[in-house]
PDB file of C-alpha atoms and ligand atoms in Angstrom:
ATOM      1  CA  UNK F   1      15.920  -8.878 -29.851  1.00 96.00           C
ATOM      2  CA  UNK F   2      18.597 -12.618 -30.609  1.00 97.00           C
ATOM      3  CA  UNK F   3      18.631 -10.886 -34.691  1.00 96.00           C
ATOM      4  CA  UNK F   4      14.688 -12.334 -33.997  1.00 97.00           C
ATOM      5  CA  UNK F   5      13.372 -10.965 -37.046  1.00 97.00           C
ATOM      6  CA  UNK F   6      10.835 -10.406 -34.867  1.00 97.00           C
ATOM      7  CA  UNK F   7       9.223  -7.103 -35.074  1.00 97.00           C
ATOM      8  CA  UNK F   8       5.798  -6.357 -32.931  1.00 97.00           C
ATOM      9  CA  UNK F   9       3.986  -2.921 -32.500  1.00 97.00           C
ATOM     10  CA  UNK F  10       1.653  -2.897 -29.318  1.00 96.00           C
ATOM     11  CA  UNK F  11      -0.615  -1.647 -28.259  1.00 95.00           C
ATOM     12  CA  UNK F  12      -1.440  -0.604 -24.137  1.00 95.00           C
ATOM     13  CA  UNK F  13      -5.037   1.225 -23.187  1.00 95.00           C
ATOM     14  CA  UNK F  14      -6.065   2.156 -19.350  1.00 94.00           C
ATOM     15  CA  UNK F  15     -10.148   2.057 -19.792  1.00 95.00           C
ATOM     16  CA  UNK F  16     -11.724   4.428 -17.811  1.00 93.00           C
ATOM     17  CA  UNK F  17     -13.543   1.080 -15.972  1.00 94.00           C
ATOM     18  CA  UNK F  18      -9.446  -0.159 -14.619  1.00 94.00           C
ATOM     19  CA  UNK F  19      -9.267  -2.432 -16.982  1.00 96.00           C
ATOM     20  CA  UNK F  20      -6.269  -2.723 -20.172  1.00 97.00           C
ATOM     21  CA  UNK F  21      -6.297  -3.429 -23.778  1.00 97.00           C
ATOM     22  CA  UNK F  22      -3.833  -4.886 -24.966  1.00 97.00           C
ATOM     23  CA  UNK F  23      -3.407  -5.233 -27.898  1.00 97.00           C
ATOM     24  CA  UNK F  24      -0.231  -6.578 -30.495  1.00 98.00           C
ATOM     25  CA  UNK F  25      -0.143  -6.822 -34.205  1.00 98.00           C
ATOM     26  CA  UNK F  26       3.770  -9.010 -35.512  1.00 97.00           C
ATOM     27  CA  UNK F  27       4.870 -10.531 -38.133  1.00 98.00           C
ATOM     28  CA  UNK F  28       8.592 -12.352 -38.011  1.00 98.00           C
ATOM     29  CA  UNK F  29       8.001 -14.306 -35.400  1.00 98.00           C
ATOM     30  CA  UNK F  30       8.821 -18.528 -35.722  1.00 98.00           C
ATOM     31  CA  UNK F  31       5.679 -20.248 -37.825  1.00 98.00           C
ATOM     32  CA  UNK F  32       3.040 -22.449 -36.410  1.00 98.00           C
ATOM     33  CA  UNK F  33       4.726 -22.313 -32.914  1.00 98.00           C
ATOM     34  CA  UNK F  34       3.651 -20.590 -29.601  1.00 97.00           C
ATOM     35  CA  UNK F  35       5.156 -17.878 -28.375  1.00 98.00           C
ATOM     36  CA  UNK F  36       5.252 -16.493 -23.675  1.00 97.00           C
ATOM     37  CA  UNK F  37       5.022 -13.532 -24.008  1.00 98.00           C
ATOM     38  CA  UNK F  38       4.904 -10.814 -20.744  1.00 97.00           C
ATOM     39  CA  UNK F  39       4.738  -7.168 -19.177  1.00 97.00           C
ATOM     40  CA  UNK F  40       7.555  -6.993 -17.090  1.00 95.00           C
ATOM     41  CA  UNK F  41       8.772  -5.436 -15.231  1.00 94.00           C
ATOM     42  CA  UNK F  42       7.396  -3.871 -11.224  1.00 92.00           C
ATOM     43  CA  UNK F  43       5.077  -0.924 -10.288  1.00 89.00           C
ATOM     44  CA  UNK F  44       5.797   1.203  -9.096  1.00 87.00           C
ATOM     45  CA  UNK F  45      10.295   1.723  -9.952  1.00 84.00           C
ATOM     46  CA  UNK F  46      11.251   3.155 -12.793  1.00 83.00           C
ATOM     47  CA  UNK F  47      14.404   0.809 -12.593  1.00 84.00           C
ATOM     48  CA  UNK F  48      13.759  -1.047 -15.845  1.00 90.00           C
ATOM     49  CA  UNK F  49      14.034  -1.224 -19.730  1.00 91.00           C
ATOM     50  CA  UNK F  50      15.130  -3.800 -22.985  1.00 94.00           C
ATOM     51  CA  UNK F  51      18.456  -4.632 -22.774  1.00 94.00           C
ATOM     52  CA  UNK F  52      21.395  -4.253 -25.608  1.00 92.00           C
ATOM     53  CA  UNK F  53      23.560  -7.259 -26.609  1.00 92.00           C
ATOM     54  CA  UNK F  54      25.380  -6.302 -23.662  1.00 93.00           C
ATOM     55  CA  UNK F  55      22.762  -8.613 -21.266  1.00 95.00           C
ATOM     56  CA  UNK F  56      24.325 -11.637 -22.973  1.00 95.00           C
ATOM     57  CA  UNK F  57      26.880 -13.044 -20.064  1.00 94.00           C
ATOM     58  CA  UNK F  58      27.683 -16.187 -20.969  1.00 92.00           C
ATOM     59  CA  UNK F  59      28.719 -14.718 -24.239  1.00 93.00           C
ATOM     60  CA  UNK F  60      26.430 -17.528 -26.653  1.00 92.00           C
ATOM     61  CA  UNK F  61      25.187 -14.597 -28.871  1.00 94.00           C
ATOM     62  CA  UNK F  62      21.772 -14.109 -27.121  1.00 96.00           C
ATOM     63  CA  UNK F  63      20.194 -12.621 -24.313  1.00 97.00           C
ATOM     64  CA  UNK F  64      18.588 -15.705 -22.990  1.00 96.00           C
ATOM     65  CA  UNK F  65      15.977 -14.834 -20.903  1.00 95.00           C
ATOM     66  CA  UNK F  66      16.933 -15.355 -16.962  1.00 94.00           C
ATOM     67  CA  UNK F  67      20.315 -12.876 -18.515  1.00 95.00           C
ATOM     68  CA  UNK F  68      17.407 -10.079 -19.058  1.00 93.00           C
ATOM     69  CA  UNK F  69      16.268 -10.269 -15.974  1.00 91.00           C
ATOM     70  CA  UNK F  70      17.757  -8.403 -14.631  1.00 90.00           C
ATOM     71  CA  UNK F  71      17.317  -4.567 -16.831  1.00 92.00           C
ATOM     72  CA  UNK F  72      14.420  -6.086 -17.795  1.00 90.00           C
ATOM     73  CA  UNK F  73      12.408  -6.415 -14.745  1.00 92.00           C
ATOM     74  CA  UNK F  74      10.223  -9.861 -13.423  1.00 93.00           C
ATOM     75  CA  UNK F  75       7.572 -10.690 -14.538  1.00 95.00           C
ATOM     76  CA  UNK F  76       4.549  -8.688 -14.347  1.00 96.00           C
ATOM     77  CA  UNK F  77       1.210  -9.817 -16.522  1.00 97.00           C
ATOM     78  CA  UNK F  78       1.113 -13.377 -18.630  1.00 98.00           C
ATOM     79  CA  UNK F  79       0.260 -12.314 -21.722  1.00 98.00           C
ATOM     80  CA  UNK F  80      -1.933 -15.242 -21.990  1.00 98.00           C
ATOM     81  CA  UNK F  81      -4.988 -16.070 -24.341  1.00 98.00           C
ATOM     82  CA  UNK F  82      -6.732 -16.755 -21.837  1.00 97.00           C
ATOM     83  CA  UNK F  83      -7.485 -17.235 -18.413  1.00 98.00           C
ATOM     84  CA  UNK F  84      -4.733 -16.144 -15.521  1.00 98.00           C
ATOM     85  CA  UNK F  85      -2.336 -13.764 -16.387  1.00 98.00           C
ATOM     86  CA  UNK F  86       0.168 -14.124 -13.727  1.00 96.00           C
ATOM     87  CA  UNK F  87       3.712 -14.955 -13.448  1.00 95.00           C
ATOM     88  CA  UNK F  88       2.615 -18.132 -12.711  1.00 94.00           C
ATOM     89  CA  UNK F  89       1.006 -18.693 -15.993  1.00 96.00           C
ATOM     90  CA  UNK F  90       4.886 -17.030 -17.580  1.00 94.00           C
ATOM     91  CA  UNK F  91       5.723 -20.369 -19.521  1.00 93.00           C
ATOM     92  CA  UNK F  92       1.953 -22.167 -20.297  1.00 94.00           C
ATOM     93  CA  UNK F  93       2.331 -22.144 -23.342  1.00 93.00           C
ATOM     94  CA  UNK F  94      -0.724 -23.421 -24.258  1.00 96.00           C
ATOM     95  CA  UNK F  95      -2.831 -20.676 -23.809  1.00 98.00           C
ATOM     96  CA  UNK F  96       0.108 -17.949 -25.630  1.00 98.00           C
ATOM     97  CA  UNK F  97      -0.745 -17.406 -29.156  1.00 98.00           C
ATOM     98  CA  UNK F  98       0.182 -20.013 -31.925  1.00 98.00           C
ATOM     99  CA  UNK F  99       2.259 -17.455 -35.000  1.00 98.00           C
ATOM    100  CA  UNK F 100       0.632 -19.017 -37.702  1.00 98.00           C
ATOM    101  CA  UNK F 101       2.751 -20.506 -40.561  1.00 98.00           C
ATOM    102  CA  UNK F 102       3.922 -17.174 -41.791  1.00 98.00           C
ATOM    103  CA  UNK F 103       4.952 -16.080 -38.626  1.00 98.00           C
ATOM    104  CA  UNK F 104       2.537 -13.544 -37.781  1.00 98.00           C
ATOM    105  CA  UNK F 105       1.487 -13.143 -35.073  1.00 98.00           C
ATOM    106  CA  UNK F 106      -1.711 -11.100 -33.342  1.00 98.00           C
ATOM    107  CA  UNK F 107      -3.370 -10.309 -30.253  1.00 98.00           C
ATOM    108  CA  UNK F 108      -5.908  -8.672 -28.431  1.00 98.00           C
ATOM    109  CA  UNK F 109      -7.677  -9.321 -24.006  1.00 98.00           C
ATOM    110  CA  UNK F 110      -8.978  -7.548 -22.485  1.00 98.00           C
ATOM    111  CA  UNK F 111      -7.817  -8.337 -19.234  1.00 98.00           C
ATOM    112  CA  UNK F 112      -9.839  -7.707 -16.170  1.00 97.00           C
ATOM    113  CA  UNK F 113      -8.908  -4.273 -13.634  1.00 96.00           C
ATOM    114  CA  UNK F 114      -9.834  -6.720 -10.529  1.00 96.00           C
ATOM    115  CA  UNK F 115      -6.556  -9.705 -12.519  1.00 96.00           C
ATOM    116  CA  UNK F 116      -4.198  -7.215 -12.514  1.00 97.00           C
ATOM    117  CA  UNK F 117      -1.067  -6.356  -9.636  1.00 96.00           C
ATOM    118  CA  UNK F 118      -2.315  -3.655  -8.487  1.00 93.00           C
ATOM    119  CA  UNK F 119      -1.112  -0.047  -9.764  1.00 92.00           C
ATOM    120  CA  UNK F 120      -0.309  -1.529 -13.371  1.00 94.00           C
ATOM    121  CA  UNK F 121      -2.302   0.974 -15.139  1.00 92.00           C
ATOM    122  CA  UNK F 122       0.272   4.022 -12.620  1.00 92.00           C
ATOM    123  CA  UNK F 123       3.338   2.302 -13.589  1.00 92.00           C
ATOM    124  CA  UNK F 124       2.364   1.343 -17.344  1.00 92.00           C
ATOM    125  CA  UNK F 125       5.226   4.084 -19.214  1.00 88.00           C
ATOM    126  CA  UNK F 126       7.772   2.569 -16.720  1.00 91.00           C
ATOM    127  CA  UNK F 127       6.604  -1.263 -17.905  1.00 93.00           C
ATOM    128  CA  UNK F 128       7.675  -3.295 -21.126  1.00 93.00           C
ATOM    129  CA  UNK F 129       6.216  -6.198 -23.149  1.00 96.00           C
ATOM    130  CA  UNK F 130       8.697  -9.298 -23.998  1.00 97.00           C
ATOM    131  CA  UNK F 131       8.108 -11.509 -26.709  1.00 98.00           C
ATOM    132  CA  UNK F 132      10.097 -15.166 -26.156  1.00 98.00           C
ATOM    133  CA  UNK F 133      10.157 -17.551 -28.798  1.00 98.00           C
ATOM    134  CA  UNK F 134      12.901 -17.437 -31.704  1.00 98.00           C
ATOM    135  CA  UNK F 135      14.439 -19.522 -34.690  1.00 98.00           C
ATOM    136  CA  UNK F 136      18.815 -19.334 -34.064  1.00 97.00           C
ATOM    137  CA  UNK F 137      19.029 -21.852 -36.963  1.00 97.00           C
ATOM    138  CA  UNK F 138      16.527 -21.543 -39.310  1.00 97.00           C
ATOM    139  CA  UNK F 139      14.709 -24.598 -39.739  1.00 97.00           C
ATOM    140  CA  UNK F 140      11.433 -22.532 -38.818  1.00 97.00           C
ATOM    141  CA  UNK F 141      10.629 -25.204 -35.678  1.00 97.00           C
ATOM    142  CA  UNK F 142      11.863 -24.980 -32.508  1.00 97.00           C
ATOM    143  CA  UNK F 143      14.915 -27.509 -31.586  1.00 97.00           C
ATOM    144  CA  UNK F 144      17.790 -28.708 -29.276  1.00 97.00           C
ATOM    145  CA  UNK F 145      19.922 -28.374 -32.284  1.00 96.00           C
ATOM    146  CA  UNK F 146      19.926 -25.018 -32.048  1.00 96.00           C
ATOM    147  CA  UNK F 147      20.780 -23.570 -28.775  1.00 96.00           C
ATOM    148  CA  UNK F 148      20.032 -26.392 -26.728  1.00 96.00           C
ATOM    149  CA  UNK F 149      18.143 -26.684 -23.787  1.00 96.00           C
ATOM    150  CA  UNK F 150      16.352 -23.165 -21.494  1.00 96.00           C
ATOM    151  CA  UNK F 151      18.399 -22.474 -18.817  1.00 95.00           C
ATOM    152  CA  UNK F 152      15.336 -20.356 -17.598  1.00 93.00           C
ATOM    153  CA  UNK F 153      12.368 -23.236 -18.335  1.00 92.00           C
ATOM    154  CA  UNK F 154      15.026 -25.934 -16.239  1.00 94.00           C
ATOM    155  CA  UNK F 155      15.648 -23.436 -13.391  1.00 92.00           C
ATOM    156  CA  UNK F 156      11.591 -23.631 -13.565  1.00 88.00           C
ATOM    157  CA  UNK F 157      11.705 -27.422 -12.500  1.00 90.00           C
ATOM    158  CA  UNK F 158      10.807 -28.274 -16.339  1.00 89.00           C
ATOM    159  CA  UNK F 159      13.300 -30.382 -18.272  1.00 92.00           C
ATOM    160  CA  UNK F 160      13.635 -30.220 -22.198  1.00 93.00           C
ATOM    161  CA  UNK F 161      12.182 -27.197 -23.365  1.00 95.00           C
ATOM    162  CA  UNK F 162      14.580 -26.013 -26.166  1.00 96.00           C
ATOM    163  CA  UNK F 163      16.518 -22.490 -25.694  1.00 97.00           C
ATOM    164  CA  UNK F 164      14.460 -20.458 -28.820  1.00 97.00           C
ATOM    165  CA  UNK F 165      11.596 -21.441 -27.581  1.00 97.00           C
ATOM    166  CA  UNK F 166      12.383 -19.260 -24.140  1.00 97.00           C
ATOM    167  CA  UNK F 167      14.803 -16.102 -25.866  1.00 97.00           C
ATOM    168  CA  UNK F 168      12.984 -12.443 -26.071  1.00 97.00           C
ATOM    169  CA  UNK F 169      12.095 -12.014 -29.659  1.00 98.00           C
ATOM    170  CA  UNK F 170      10.847  -9.394 -29.274  1.00 97.00           C
ATOM    171  CA  UNK F 171      11.432  -5.959 -26.026  1.00 96.00           C
ATOM    172  CA  UNK F 172       9.222  -3.342 -25.867  1.00 95.00           C
ATOM    173  CA  UNK F 173       9.294   0.351 -23.792  1.00 92.00           C
ATOM    174  CA  UNK F 174       6.135   1.158 -22.704  1.00 91.00           C
ATOM    175  CA  UNK F 175       5.595   4.806 -24.862  1.00 90.00           C
ATOM    176  CA  UNK F 176       2.834   7.527 -23.551  1.00 88.00           C
ATOM    177  CA  UNK F 177       0.785   8.661 -26.656  1.00 84.00           C
ATOM    178  CA  UNK F 178      -2.096  10.734 -26.449  1.00 70.00           C
ATOM    179  CA  UNK F 179      -3.873  12.914 -24.147  1.00 56.00           C
ATOM    180  CA  UNK F 180      -3.933  12.287 -20.798  1.00 56.00           C
ATOM    181  CA  UNK F 181      -6.760  13.138 -18.109  1.00 50.00           C
ATOM    182  CA  UNK F 182      -8.340  16.816 -18.378  1.00 44.00           C
ATOM    183  CA  UNK F 183      -7.423  18.387 -21.584  1.00 40.00           C
ATOM    184  CA  UNK F 184      -5.511  21.784 -20.545  1.00 41.00           C
ATOM    185  CA  UNK F 185      -3.469  23.057 -23.394  1.00 41.00           C
ATOM    186  CA  UNK F 186      -1.054  23.451 -20.110  1.00 39.00           C
ATOM    187  CA  UNK F 187      -0.849  19.205 -19.522  1.00 37.00           C
ATOM    188  CA  UNK F 188      -0.683  18.025 -23.803  1.00 37.00           C
ATOM    189  CA  UNK F 189       2.007  20.731 -23.106  1.00 35.00           C
ATOM    190  CA  UNK F 190       3.669  18.578 -20.755  1.00 34.00           C
ATOM    191  CA  UNK F 191       2.698  15.314 -22.300  1.00 36.00           C
ATOM    192  CA  UNK F 192       4.173  15.804 -25.472  1.00 34.00           C
ATOM    193  CA  UNK F 193       7.247  16.793 -23.398  1.00 33.00           C
ATOM    194  CA  UNK F 194       6.860  12.763 -21.399  1.00 34.00           C
ATOM    195  CA  UNK F 195       6.289  11.702 -25.656  1.00 35.00           C
ATOM    196  CA  UNK F 196       9.452  12.975 -27.134  1.00 32.00           C
ATOM    197  CA  UNK F 197      12.301  11.179 -23.883  1.00 32.00           C
ATOM    198  CA  UNK F 198      10.514   8.273 -23.816  1.00 36.00           C
ATOM    199  CA  UNK F 199      10.368   7.727 -27.478  1.00 32.00           C
ATOM    200  CA  UNK F 200      14.838   8.370 -27.744  1.00 30.00           C
ATOM    201  CA  UNK F 201      15.155   5.944 -25.404  1.00 34.00           C
ATOM    202  CA  UNK F 202      13.699   3.928 -27.657  1.00 34.00           C
ATOM    203  CA  UNK F 203      15.471   3.778 -30.423  1.00 32.00           C
ATOM    204  CA  UNK F 204      17.901   2.622 -27.766  1.00 32.00           C
ATOM    205  CA  UNK F 205      15.441  -0.359 -26.948  1.00 33.00           C
ATOM    206  CA  UNK F 206      14.415  -3.054 -29.134  1.00 36.00           C
ATOM    207  CA  UNK F 207      12.028  -4.745 -32.219  1.00 37.00           C
ATOM    208  CA  UNK F 208       8.530  -3.927 -29.885  1.00 39.00           C
ATOM    209  CA  UNK F 209       7.617  -0.181 -29.795  1.00 40.00           C
ATOM    210  CA  UNK F 210       5.132  -0.462 -27.839  1.00 42.00           C
ATOM    211  CA  UNK F 211       2.361   2.735 -27.156  1.00 43.00           C
ATOM    212  CA  UNK F 212       0.525   3.320 -23.847  1.00 42.00           C
ATOM    213  CA  UNK F 213      -3.018   5.809 -24.566  1.00 43.00           C
ATOM    214  CA  UNK F 214      -5.404   6.892 -22.667  1.00 42.00           C
ATOM    215  CA  UNK F 215      -9.376   7.906 -22.719  1.00 43.00           C
ATOM    216  CA  UNK F 216      -9.154  11.718 -23.175  1.00 42.00           C
ATOM    217  CA  UNK F 217     -11.550  12.117 -20.704  1.00 46.00           C
ATOM    218  CA  UNK F 218     -13.662  15.609 -22.306  1.00 44.00           C
ATOM    219  CA  UNK F 219     -15.411  17.927 -20.009  1.00 44.00           C
ATOM    220  CA  UNK F 220     -18.311  19.335 -20.574  1.00 44.00           C
TER     221      UNK F 220
HETATM  222 CU1   CU Z   1       8.881 -12.645 -20.572  1.00 96.52          CU
END
């Protein structure tokens, strides 16, 4: 998003014990900088999607976090490196992954079932992952000179945060992948059709390709 130059692939794996493994590999991120990242949306809702350029309400050329919220929904899970993963940790940049000197960003965490909002696994294919933080003026850091102060952070009572630090860099819609539940041939066919449909939607979207994969349940 937002000409960030960032690309990432995320794999969400719903494990048999109800926990969720999240693996993200990305490049082109603002180097040596933290990138807030979240699963956005709501359980049971099909209404959300990655925002297009039209979401840029104030016409500054960037879809800011608050401008995208109507499309991708509120923070559902904060993809922190440790500790709390609720919405309350949305801007906990001291626990967000940091891109390396070359702008590569890798993340892996398994979030226990008890720590996930109700209905997370059942709603996976209607959720989105958004990674925040970009470098609009090409100086390899977040600074106020580029886009000014973050309207979003300010709305949460945090002043002096550059807009660059909070604007979305990638957004990806979760697509189903692999077999789900029992392994009948007809079930597989349905799943394939679903995959194609979601693929079409994803092409309209964004920088991040997202895949959800459920363990194949083998039968004796
Ligand atoms: Cu977010």
